[in-house]
mmCIF file of C-alpha atoms in Angstrom:
data_model
loop_
_atom_site.group_PDB
_atom_site.id
_atom_site.type_symbol
_atom_site.label_atom_id
_atom_site.label_comp_id
_atom_site.label_asym_id
_atom_site.label_seq_id
_atom_site.Cartn_x
_atom_site.Cartn_y
_atom_site.Cartn_z
ATOM 1 C CA MET A 313 47.610 -52.185 -140.073
ATOM 2 C CA GLU A 314 49.144 -50.094 -143.025
ATOM 3 C CA ILE A 315 52.352 -48.639 -142.553
ATOM 4 C CA ALA A 316 52.513 -45.192 -143.635
ATOM 5 C CA THR A 317 55.585 -44.756 -145.769
ATOM 6 C CA ALA A 318 57.914 -41.450 -145.647
ATOM 7 C CA VAL A 319 57.083 -38.739 -148.065
ATOM 8 C CA ASP A 320 60.081 -37.472 -150.126
ATOM 9 C CA PRO A 321 60.422 -33.805 -149.054
ATOM 10 C CA THR A 322 62.641 -33.059 -152.481
ATOM 11 C CA PRO A 323 60.325 -30.819 -154.742
ATOM 12 C CA THR A 324 60.207 -32.430 -158.757
ATOM 13 C CA LEU A 325 58.187 -29.791 -159.944
ATOM 14 C CA THR A 326 57.994 -29.979 -163.868
ATOM 15 C CA LEU A 327 59.545 -27.160 -166.149
ATOM 16 C CA GLN A 328 56.040 -25.973 -166.687
ATOM 17 C CA GLN A 329 54.852 -26.016 -163.262
ATOM 18 C CA ALA A 330 58.297 -23.924 -162.325
ATOM 19 C CA THR A 331 57.002 -21.819 -165.185
ATOM 20 C CA GLU A 332 53.479 -20.953 -164.503
ATOM 21 C CA LEU A 333 54.346 -20.610 -160.818
ATOM 22 C CA THR A 334 57.153 -17.662 -161.424
ATOM 23 C CA LEU A 335 54.598 -15.849 -163.706
ATOM 24 C CA HIS A 336 51.621 -16.406 -160.846
ATOM 25 C CA LEU A 337 54.159 -15.245 -157.935
ATOM 26 C CA TYR A 338 56.314 -12.355 -159.723
ATOM 27 C CA GLY A 339 54.402 -12.169 -162.843
ATOM 28 C CA VAL A 340 57.624 -12.827 -164.705
ATOM 29 C CA THR A 341 57.097 -14.481 -167.929
ATOM 30 C CA ILE A 342 59.740 -16.676 -168.605
ATOM 31 C CA THR A 343 61.345 -17.775 -172.386
ATOM 32 C CA GLU A 344 64.315 -19.802 -171.111
ATOM 33 C CA ILE A 345 64.262 -22.411 -168.347
ATOM 34 C CA SER A 346 66.524 -25.386 -167.312
ATOM 35 C CA THR A 347 67.908 -26.899 -163.969
ATOM 36 C CA LEU A 348 70.449 -26.668 -161.734
ATOM 37 C CA PRO A 349 71.922 -29.343 -159.634
ATOM 38 C CA SER A 350 70.994 -29.256 -155.671
ATOM 39 C CA TYR A 351 70.868 -31.833 -152.972
ATOM 40 C CA ARG A 352 67.795 -31.776 -151.343
ATOM 41 C CA ASP A 353 65.886 -28.506 -153.485
ATOM 42 C CA GLN A 354 64.908 -27.687 -156.972
ATOM 43 C CA ASN A 355 67.035 -24.984 -158.465
ATOM 44 C CA PHE A 356 65.731 -23.354 -161.991
ATOM 45 C CA LEU A 357 67.945 -20.899 -164.110
ATOM 46 C CA VAL A 358 65.433 -19.264 -165.247
ATOM 47 C CA VAL A 359 65.560 -16.083 -168.118
ATOM 48 C CA ASP A 360 62.401 -13.243 -168.543
ATOM 49 C CA ASN A 361 61.381 -11.735 -171.735
ATOM 50 C CA GLU A 362 63.757 -9.028 -170.989
ATOM 51 C CA SER A 363 66.927 -11.683 -171.315
ATOM 52 C CA THR A 364 67.387 -10.959 -167.514
ATOM 53 C CA LYS A 365 68.383 -14.365 -165.204
ATOM 54 C CA TYR A 366 67.069 -15.354 -162.328
ATOM 55 C CA LEU A 367 67.719 -18.264 -160.010
ATOM 56 C CA LEU A 368 64.320 -19.827 -159.061
ATOM 57 C CA LYS A 369 64.540 -21.992 -155.635
ATOM 58 C CA ILE A 370 61.823 -24.381 -154.344
ATOM 59 C CA MET A 371 63.012 -25.416 -150.609
ATOM 60 C CA ASN A 372 62.312 -29.107 -149.551
ATOM 61 C CA SER A 373 59.212 -29.474 -147.859
ATOM 62 C CA GLU A 374 61.099 -30.595 -144.247
ATOM 63 C CA ASP A 375 63.416 -27.394 -144.318
ATOM 64 C CA SER A 376 59.848 -25.057 -145.673
ATOM 65 C CA LYS A 377 58.214 -25.968 -142.685
ATOM 66 C CA ASN A 378 60.595 -23.618 -140.641
ATOM 67 C CA ALA A 379 59.552 -20.136 -142.117
ATOM 68 C CA THR A 380 60.980 -17.857 -139.274
ATOM 69 C CA LEU A 381 64.878 -19.538 -139.912
ATOM 70 C CA LEU A 382 63.740 -18.930 -143.802
ATOM 71 C CA GLU A 383 63.544 -15.566 -143.007
ATOM 72 C CA VAL A 384 66.261 -14.974 -141.457
ATOM 73 C CA GLN A 385 68.623 -16.890 -144.020
ATOM 74 C CA THR A 386 66.835 -14.317 -146.739
ATOM 75 C CA HIS A 387 67.243 -11.402 -144.632
ATOM 76 C CA ALA A 388 71.150 -12.412 -144.103
ATOM 77 C CA MET A 389 71.845 -12.768 -148.103
ATOM 78 C CA TYR A 390 69.945 -9.131 -148.215
ATOM 79 C CA PHE A 391 72.815 -7.880 -144.898
ATOM 80 C CA LEU A 392 75.433 -9.104 -146.912
ATOM 81 C CA ARG A 393 75.091 -7.935 -150.234
ATOM 82 C CA GLN A 394 74.506 -4.067 -148.483
ATOM 83 C CA HIS A 395 78.043 -5.070 -147.099
ATOM 84 C CA GLY A 396 79.738 -5.685 -150.509
ATOM 85 C CA VAL A 397 79.628 -9.611 -150.696
ATOM 86 C CA PRO A 398 78.308 -11.228 -153.623
ATOM 87 C CA ALA A 399 75.230 -12.744 -152.446
ATOM 88 C CA GLN A 400 72.067 -13.087 -154.014
ATOM 89 C CA THR A 401 68.856 -11.284 -152.887
ATOM 90 C CA ALA A 402 65.508 -12.336 -153.125
ATOM 91 C CA VAL A 403 63.146 -10.712 -155.373
ATOM 92 C CA HIS A 404 59.348 -9.710 -154.176
ATOM 93 C CA THR A 405 56.086 -11.220 -155.176
ATOM 94 C CA THR A 406 53.493 -9.243 -156.484
ATOM 95 C CA MET A 407 52.146 -9.340 -153.166
ATOM 96 C CA GLY A 408 55.256 -8.112 -151.880
ATOM 97 C CA GLN A 409 56.367 -10.791 -150.047
ATOM 98 C CA LEU A 410 60.183 -12.141 -150.129
ATOM 99 C CA MET A 411 58.951 -15.651 -150.125
ATOM 100 C CA SER A 412 55.576 -17.672 -150.221
ATOM 101 C CA MET A 413 54.740 -20.946 -148.812
ATOM 102 C CA GLU A 414 53.293 -22.618 -151.828
ATOM 103 C CA GLU A 415 51.275 -26.011 -151.773
ATOM 104 C CA ILE A 416 52.305 -28.158 -154.852
ATOM 105 C CA ASP A 417 51.469 -31.844 -155.501
ATOM 106 C CA CYS A 418 54.718 -33.129 -157.780
ATOM 107 C CA GLY A 419 53.216 -36.971 -158.005
ATOM 108 C CA HIS A 420 53.243 -38.088 -154.829
ATOM 109 C CA GLY A 421 50.683 -35.644 -152.697
ATOM 110 C CA THR A 422 50.321 -31.839 -152.131
ATOM 111 C CA GLN A 423 53.190 -30.322 -149.791
ATOM 112 C CA THR A 424 54.390 -27.164 -148.672
ATOM 113 C CA TYR A 425 57.161 -25.766 -150.307
ATOM 114 C CA CYS A 426 58.934 -22.662 -149.844
ATOM 115 C CA VAL A 427 59.374 -20.313 -153.118
ATOM 116 C CA ARG A 428 61.842 -17.733 -153.943
ATOM 117 C CA LEU A 429 62.777 -16.202 -156.721
ATOM 118 C CA LEU A 430 66.643 -14.763 -156.297
ATOM 119 C CA THR A 431 68.955 -12.456 -158.384
ATOM 120 C CA TYR A 432 71.478 -14.645 -160.685
ATOM 121 C CA LEU A 433 74.549 -14.309 -160.194
ATOM 122 C CA PRO A 434 77.580 -14.434 -162.597
ATOM 123 C CA GLY A 435 80.409 -17.509 -163.296
ATOM 124 C CA LYS A 436 80.862 -21.266 -163.015
ATOM 125 C CA THR A 437 81.355 -23.475 -159.533
ATOM 126 C CA ILE A 438 85.020 -23.842 -158.260
ATOM 127 C CA ALA A 439 83.866 -27.757 -158.818
ATOM 128 C CA GLU A 440 84.122 -26.543 -162.889
ATOM 129 C CA SER A 441 87.028 -24.360 -162.612
ATOM 130 C CA PRO A 442 90.642 -25.045 -162.547
ATOM 131 C CA VAL A 443 91.536 -22.811 -159.585
ATOM 132 C CA THR A 444 95.056 -21.282 -158.470
ATOM 133 C CA ARG A 445 96.315 -21.218 -154.763
ATOM 134 C CA GLN A 446 95.788 -17.625 -154.694
ATOM 135 C CA ASP A 447 92.159 -18.076 -155.491
ATOM 136 C CA LEU A 448 91.998 -20.436 -152.761
ATOM 137 C CA PHE A 449 93.112 -17.360 -150.538
ATOM 138 C CA LYS A 450 90.635 -15.044 -152.005
ATOM 139 C CA VAL A 451 87.865 -17.705 -151.192
ATOM 140 C CA SER A 452 88.800 -18.237 -147.692
ATOM 141 C CA LYS A 453 89.360 -14.605 -146.867
ATOM 142 C CA LEU A 454 85.616 -13.693 -148.322
ATOM 143 C CA ALA A 455 84.659 -16.737 -146.072
ATOM 144 C CA ALA A 456 85.903 -15.157 -142.803
ATOM 145 C CA PHE A 457 84.663 -11.723 -144.087
ATOM 146 C CA VAL A 458 81.115 -12.928 -144.603
ATOM 147 C CA ASP A 459 81.321 -14.761 -140.690
ATOM 148 C CA LYS A 460 83.158 -11.318 -139.414
ATOM 149 C CA THR A 461 80.547 -9.591 -141.176
ATOM 150 C CA LEU A 462 77.417 -11.549 -139.750
ATOM 151 C CA GLN A 463 78.616 -10.558 -136.318
ATOM 152 C CA GLN A 464 76.466 -7.222 -136.876
ATOM 153 C CA LEU A 465 73.426 -9.169 -138.334
ATOM 154 C CA VAL A 466 70.429 -7.923 -136.036
ATOM 155 C CA SER A 467 67.242 -9.864 -135.962
ATOM 156 C CA PRO A 468 64.486 -10.633 -133.082
ATOM 157 C CA ASN A 469 64.526 -14.645 -134.402
ATOM 158 C CA LEU A 470 68.611 -15.092 -134.874
ATOM 159 C CA ASP A 471 67.891 -17.934 -131.969
ATOM 160 C CA VAL A 472 66.640 -20.026 -134.475
ATOM 161 C CA LEU A 473 70.262 -20.190 -136.107
ATOM 162 C CA GLN A 474 71.336 -21.770 -132.753
ATOM 163 C CA LYS A 475 68.948 -24.997 -133.183
ATOM 164 C CA MET A 476 70.835 -25.466 -136.273
ATOM 165 C CA GLU A 477 74.304 -26.433 -134.418
ATOM 166 C CA GLY A 478 72.977 -29.809 -133.835
ATOM 167 C CA THR A 479 71.916 -30.877 -137.276
ATOM 168 C CA ARG A 480 73.501 -34.064 -138.593
ATOM 169 C CA TRP A 481 75.432 -31.885 -141.249
ATOM 170 C CA SER A 482 77.315 -29.476 -138.421
ATOM 171 C CA LEU A 483 80.935 -30.731 -137.312
ATOM 172 C CA SER A 484 79.558 -31.083 -133.745
ATOM 173 C CA SER A 485 77.363 -33.985 -135.171
ATOM 174 C CA ILE A 486 79.942 -36.130 -136.315
ATOM 175 C CA PRO A 487 79.499 -38.796 -134.021
ATOM 176 C CA LEU A 488 75.860 -39.396 -135.463
ATOM 177 C CA THR A 489 77.224 -40.586 -139.096
ATOM 178 C CA GLU A 490 77.788 -43.847 -136.922
ATOM 179 C CA GLY A 491 74.550 -44.532 -136.711
ATOM 180 C CA TYR A 492 74.744 -44.903 -141.009
ATOM 181 C CA LEU A 493 78.099 -46.955 -141.565
ATOM 182 C CA SER A 494 75.608 -49.962 -142.310
ATOM 183 C CA VAL A 495 76.115 -48.527 -145.792
ATOM 184 C CA MET A 496 79.739 -49.087 -145.940
ATOM 185 C CA ASP A 497 79.136 -53.193 -145.028
ATOM 186 C CA GLY A 498 82.098 -54.832 -146.610
ATOM 187 C CA ASP A 499 83.937 -51.548 -147.587
ATOM 188 C CA PRO A 500 87.433 -51.321 -146.115
ATOM 189 C CA LEU A 501 87.138 -47.916 -146.031
ATOM 190 C CA GLN A 502 84.512 -48.154 -142.925
ATOM 191 C CA VAL A 503 87.492 -49.436 -140.990
ATOM 192 C CA VAL A 504 88.683 -45.519 -141.384
ATOM 193 C CA VAL A 505 85.306 -43.818 -140.487
ATOM 194 C CA ARG A 506 84.999 -45.661 -137.428
ATOM 195 C CA ALA A 507 88.831 -44.577 -136.630
ATOM 196 C CA VAL A 508 88.066 -41.010 -137.781
ATOM 197 C CA ILE A 509 84.699 -40.637 -135.589
ATOM 198 C CA GLN A 510 87.026 -42.387 -132.708
ATOM 199 C CA GLN A 511 89.653 -39.981 -132.870
ATOM 200 C CA TYR A 512 87.016 -37.240 -132.878
ATOM 201 C CA LYS A 513 85.522 -38.058 -129.587
ATOM 202 C CA LEU A 514 88.950 -38.052 -128.148
ATOM 203 C CA TYR A 515 91.165 -35.163 -129.110
ATOM 204 C CA VAL A 516 88.071 -32.768 -131.093
ATOM 205 C CA GLN A 517 85.213 -32.666 -128.628
ATOM 206 C CA PRO A 518 86.808 -32.001 -125.532
ATOM 207 C CA LYS A 519 87.896 -28.863 -126.791
ATOM 208 C CA ILE A 520 84.979 -27.586 -128.713
ATOM 209 C CA SER A 521 84.203 -25.451 -125.441
ATOM 210 C CA SER A 522 87.348 -23.091 -126.244
ATOM 211 C CA PHE A 523 86.562 -22.977 -129.888
ATOM 212 C CA GLN A 524 85.351 -19.325 -131.308
ATOM 213 C CA LYS A 525 81.768 -19.086 -132.109
ATOM 214 C CA GLY A 526 78.929 -16.999 -134.190
ATOM 215 C CA ILE A 527 77.314 -17.203 -137.439
ATOM 216 C CA LEU A 528 78.409 -19.371 -140.325
ATOM 217 C CA HIS A 529 77.650 -19.835 -143.766
ATOM 218 C CA GLY A 530 77.722 -23.243 -142.771
ATOM 219 C CA ASP A 531 78.004 -25.215 -146.363
ATOM 220 C CA LEU A 532 80.690 -23.239 -148.754
ATOM 221 C CA ASN A 533 81.174 -26.668 -150.671
ATOM 222 C CA ASP A 534 82.785 -26.201 -154.268
ATOM 223 C CA GLN A 535 78.689 -25.892 -155.695
ATOM 224 C CA ASN A 536 78.320 -22.880 -153.769
ATOM 225 C CA ILE A 537 80.761 -20.734 -154.587
ATOM 226 C CA LEU A 538 81.028 -19.178 -158.025
ATOM 227 C CA VAL A 539 84.229 -17.615 -159.597
ATOM 228 C CA THR A 540 85.089 -15.633 -163.183
ATOM 229 C CA PRO A 541 88.196 -15.666 -164.582
ATOM 230 C CA VAL A 542 90.586 -12.842 -164.713
ATOM 231 C CA GLU A 543 93.614 -12.180 -165.700
ATOM 232 C CA ASN A 544 96.517 -14.171 -165.800
ATOM 233 C CA GLY A 545 94.708 -17.680 -165.049
ATOM 234 C CA SER A 546 93.361 -16.350 -161.781
ATOM 235 C CA HIS A 547 89.990 -15.747 -160.539
ATOM 236 C CA GLU A 548 87.415 -13.474 -158.498
ATOM 237 C CA VAL A 549 84.836 -14.738 -156.159
ATOM 238 C CA SER A 550 81.765 -13.682 -157.869
ATOM 239 C CA GLY A 551 79.275 -15.425 -156.016
ATOM 240 C CA LEU A 552 78.057 -17.500 -152.748
ATOM 241 C CA LEU A 553 75.269 -19.798 -152.997
ATOM 242 C CA ASP A 554 72.846 -21.496 -151.127
ATOM 243 C CA PHE A 555 72.469 -19.904 -147.232
ATOM 244 C CA SER A 556 70.155 -23.118 -145.981
ATOM 245 C CA MET A 557 72.633 -24.170 -143.714
ATOM 246 C CA LEU A 558 73.201 -20.412 -141.961
ATOM 247 C CA MET A 559 73.716 -21.402 -138.250
ATOM 248 C CA ASN A 560 75.449 -20.606 -135.385
ATOM 249 C CA ASP A 561 78.608 -22.694 -134.712
ATOM 250 C CA CYS A 562 82.136 -23.075 -134.368
ATOM 251 C CA TYR A 563 84.403 -20.776 -136.847
ATOM 252 C CA VAL A 564 86.505 -23.493 -136.973
ATOM 253 C CA PHE A 565 83.946 -25.770 -138.583
ATOM 254 C CA GLU A 566 83.836 -23.310 -141.481
ATOM 255 C CA VAL A 567 87.274 -23.810 -142.213
ATOM 256 C CA ALA A 568 87.300 -26.826 -142.254
ATOM 257 C CA ILE A 569 84.463 -27.343 -144.595
ATOM 258 C CA ILE A 570 86.119 -24.882 -146.772
ATOM 259 C CA ILE A 571 89.400 -27.509 -147.261
ATOM 260 C CA ALA A 572 87.699 -30.337 -147.188
ATOM 261 C CA TYR A 573 85.278 -29.390 -150.415
ATOM 262 C CA MET A 574 88.169 -27.468 -152.194
ATOM 263 C CA MET A 575 90.287 -30.393 -152.291
ATOM 264 C CA LEU A 576 87.674 -32.579 -153.602
ATOM 265 C CA GLU A 577 88.087 -31.696 -157.205
ATOM 266 C CA ASN A 578 91.895 -30.214 -156.971
ATOM 267 C CA PRO A 579 94.675 -31.942 -158.602
ATOM 268 C CA SER A 580 96.738 -30.771 -156.040
ATOM 269 C CA PRO A 581 94.764 -31.489 -152.758
ATOM 270 C CA LEU A 582 97.295 -31.179 -149.947
ATOM 271 C CA ASP A 583 97.834 -27.399 -151.553
ATOM 272 C CA VAL A 584 94.909 -26.934 -150.625
ATOM 273 C CA GLY A 585 94.409 -26.406 -147.259
ATOM 274 C CA GLY A 586 97.506 -23.989 -146.561
ATOM 275 C CA ALA A 587 95.904 -21.127 -148.780
ATOM 276 C CA VAL A 588 92.717 -21.660 -147.139
ATOM 277 C CA LEU A 589 94.533 -21.197 -143.836
ATOM 278 C CA ALA A 590 96.333 -18.008 -144.854
ATOM 279 C CA GLY A 591 93.669 -16.427 -146.261
ATOM 280 C CA TRP A 592 90.909 -17.170 -143.300
ATOM 281 C CA GLU A 593 93.619 -16.308 -140.917
ATOM 282 C CA SER A 594 94.307 -13.140 -142.858
ATOM 283 C CA ILE A 595 90.547 -11.517 -141.364
ATOM 284 C CA MET A 596 90.476 -14.297 -137.856
ATOM 285 C CA VAL A 597 92.790 -16.059 -136.405
ATOM 286 C CA LEU A 598 92.366 -20.007 -134.968
ATOM 287 C CA ASN A 599 93.820 -20.600 -131.608
ATOM 288 C CA GLU A 600 95.611 -23.384 -130.643
ATOM 289 C CA ASP A 601 93.050 -26.001 -130.093
ATOM 290 C CA GLU A 602 91.394 -24.835 -133.314
ATOM 291 C CA ARG A 603 94.592 -25.556 -134.713
ATOM 292 C CA ASP A 604 95.407 -28.366 -133.696
ATOM 293 C CA SER A 605 91.473 -30.049 -134.377
ATOM 294 C CA LEU A 606 91.549 -28.658 -137.904
ATOM 295 C CA PHE A 607 93.104 -32.328 -139.735
ATOM 296 C CA LEU A 608 90.070 -34.605 -137.569
ATOM 297 C CA LEU A 609 87.337 -31.820 -138.613
ATOM 298 C CA VAL A 610 88.439 -32.367 -142.525
ATOM 299 C CA LEU A 611 88.076 -35.636 -141.882
ATOM 300 C CA GLY A 612 85.202 -36.027 -140.087
ATOM 301 C CA ARG A 613 83.366 -34.077 -142.860
ATOM 302 C CA LEU A 614 84.706 -35.826 -145.603
ATOM 303 C CA CYS A 615 83.081 -39.066 -143.638
ATOM 304 C CA GLN A 616 79.903 -36.940 -143.412
ATOM 305 C CA SER A 617 80.045 -36.505 -147.233
ATOM 306 C CA VAL A 618 80.755 -40.057 -147.585
ATOM 307 C CA VAL A 619 78.378 -41.598 -145.574
ATOM 308 C CA TYR A 620 75.701 -39.142 -146.260
ATOM 309 C CA GLY A 621 76.209 -39.729 -149.922
ATOM 310 C CA ARG A 622 76.266 -43.105 -150.102
ATOM 311 C CA HIS A 623 72.956 -43.388 -148.043
ATOM 312 C CA ASN A 624 71.332 -40.635 -150.150
ATOM 313 C CA ALA A 625 72.601 -42.092 -153.048
ATOM 314 C CA LYS A 626 70.186 -45.552 -152.371
ATOM 315 C CA LYS A 627 67.111 -42.895 -152.070
ATOM 316 C CA LYS A 628 68.298 -41.131 -155.313
ATOM 317 C CA PRO A 629 70.130 -42.879 -157.804
ATOM 318 C CA ASP A 630 70.196 -40.369 -160.242
ATOM 319 C CA ASN A 631 71.457 -37.242 -158.221
ATOM 320 C CA LYS A 632 75.196 -37.151 -159.843
ATOM 321 C CA TYR A 633 75.965 -34.372 -157.578
ATOM 322 C CA ILE A 634 75.716 -36.847 -154.524
ATOM 323 C CA LEU A 635 77.431 -39.653 -156.402
ATOM 324 C CA THR A 636 80.317 -37.722 -157.337
ATOM 325 C CA THR A 637 81.009 -36.016 -153.632
ATOM 326 C CA ALA A 638 81.049 -39.081 -152.558
ATOM 327 C CA LYS A 639 83.273 -40.655 -154.937
ATOM 328 C CA ASN A 640 85.688 -37.673 -154.447
ATOM 329 C CA GLY A 641 85.582 -38.059 -150.584
ATOM 330 C CA THR A 642 86.203 -41.556 -150.667
ATOM 331 C CA ARG A 643 89.445 -40.900 -152.259
ATOM 332 C CA LEU A 644 90.691 -38.382 -150.426
ATOM 333 C CA LEU A 645 89.692 -39.740 -147.730
ATOM 334 C CA ASN A 646 91.709 -42.550 -147.842
ATOM 335 C CA LYS A 647 94.676 -40.356 -148.999
ATOM 336 C CA LEU A 648 94.942 -37.792 -146.105
ATOM 337 C CA TRP A 649 94.564 -41.090 -143.501
ATOM 338 C CA GLU A 650 97.341 -42.864 -145.014
ATOM 339 C CA LEU A 651 99.428 -39.677 -144.902
ATOM 340 C CA GLY A 652 98.739 -38.918 -141.175
ATOM 341 C CA LYS A 653 97.873 -36.014 -139.115
ATOM 342 C CA LYS A 654 101.527 -34.674 -138.308
ATOM 343 C CA GLU A 655 102.535 -34.883 -141.921
ATOM 344 C CA VAL A 656 99.258 -33.178 -143.581
ATOM 345 C CA GLU A 657 99.440 -30.182 -140.702
ATOM 346 C CA ARG A 658 102.992 -29.347 -141.430
ATOM 347 C CA LYS A 659 102.135 -28.871 -145.014
ATOM 348 C CA TRP A 660 99.402 -27.011 -144.375
ATOM 349 C CA PHE A 661 100.621 -25.004 -141.749
ATOM 350 C CA LYS A 662 103.963 -24.336 -143.377
ATOM 351 C CA ASP A 663 102.304 -23.565 -146.580
ATOM 352 C CA ALA A 664 100.005 -20.822 -144.243
ATOM 353 C CA SER A 665 102.802 -19.228 -142.824
ATOM 354 C CA THR A 666 104.658 -18.527 -145.830
ATOM 355 C CA PHE A 667 101.655 -17.945 -147.982
ATOM 356 C CA PRO A 668 102.174 -14.755 -150.569
ATOM 357 C CA VAL A 669 99.849 -12.267 -149.630
ATOM 358 C CA SER A 670 98.730 -10.022 -152.258
#
């Protein structure tokens, strides 16, 4: 009996396929097109014959199965834009739809992918930008404003965001990384990851019921935040990208995710936590249990990033984004574990309490 092999859900459209698709769905004639980085989807920067820029986003076929969730994400982006957040919005197709389910053959059989043409936002990713502590404060303050604003989001389908809570990338799912640890066999870091998971189970899991909850962006990493330079070498946030991890979860998870990813490319990673915490707490204050769990939540996200990154890199060895995150996460995880909870927290909380708010 033949065993069916799993089909890769990641879209791999050619530039020509993407160009033709944009003309067919949106009536937009493309004069320039290039690919942009993505973890599981496919992103194209496209320019039309009037020099207007757009982002053509092709969702992976797995996530494309949940049309209701995609509709809520698209609605949330539009809602945030109305409230002054620099979020992308979807362009209507010629048929008046904000997204279209398209059957496409990328060379390994026809699959259904969700296609959206999104407005273009200027700026460079934080991963490419030398940001200051004041910049990090602004990023985190905006993130808290986003999550607070999403408390007012109205949709008959918000319950789909509840189901996202148990996904493997949620910080409530850190113990799931144990099932992937074989990718780290022979690496001394495996011991650290196991220890973090154990500490998480002992000291964080019992406190989760006391964490404040709401709708989160869920993936404010260094590739999903755009900034533009202003005076004195500082930056303004010009865009928040990729709402595909939008979920109903714990607010402190958002803070931990921002700290983890902002540290990845920062030459002084220990300076990040206090600035992020101060920015967040200028809008929403963490409670005692949330503050006490922050260190292990940051380490937990780094564990997820390293373990899942290596797991996915085996399947997609050419994806530089996955490899970079896994490499930098390894270095950072080792450093934070060596320093320990007490020392890192002392630095974060002291920096946050003395942060110059401008």
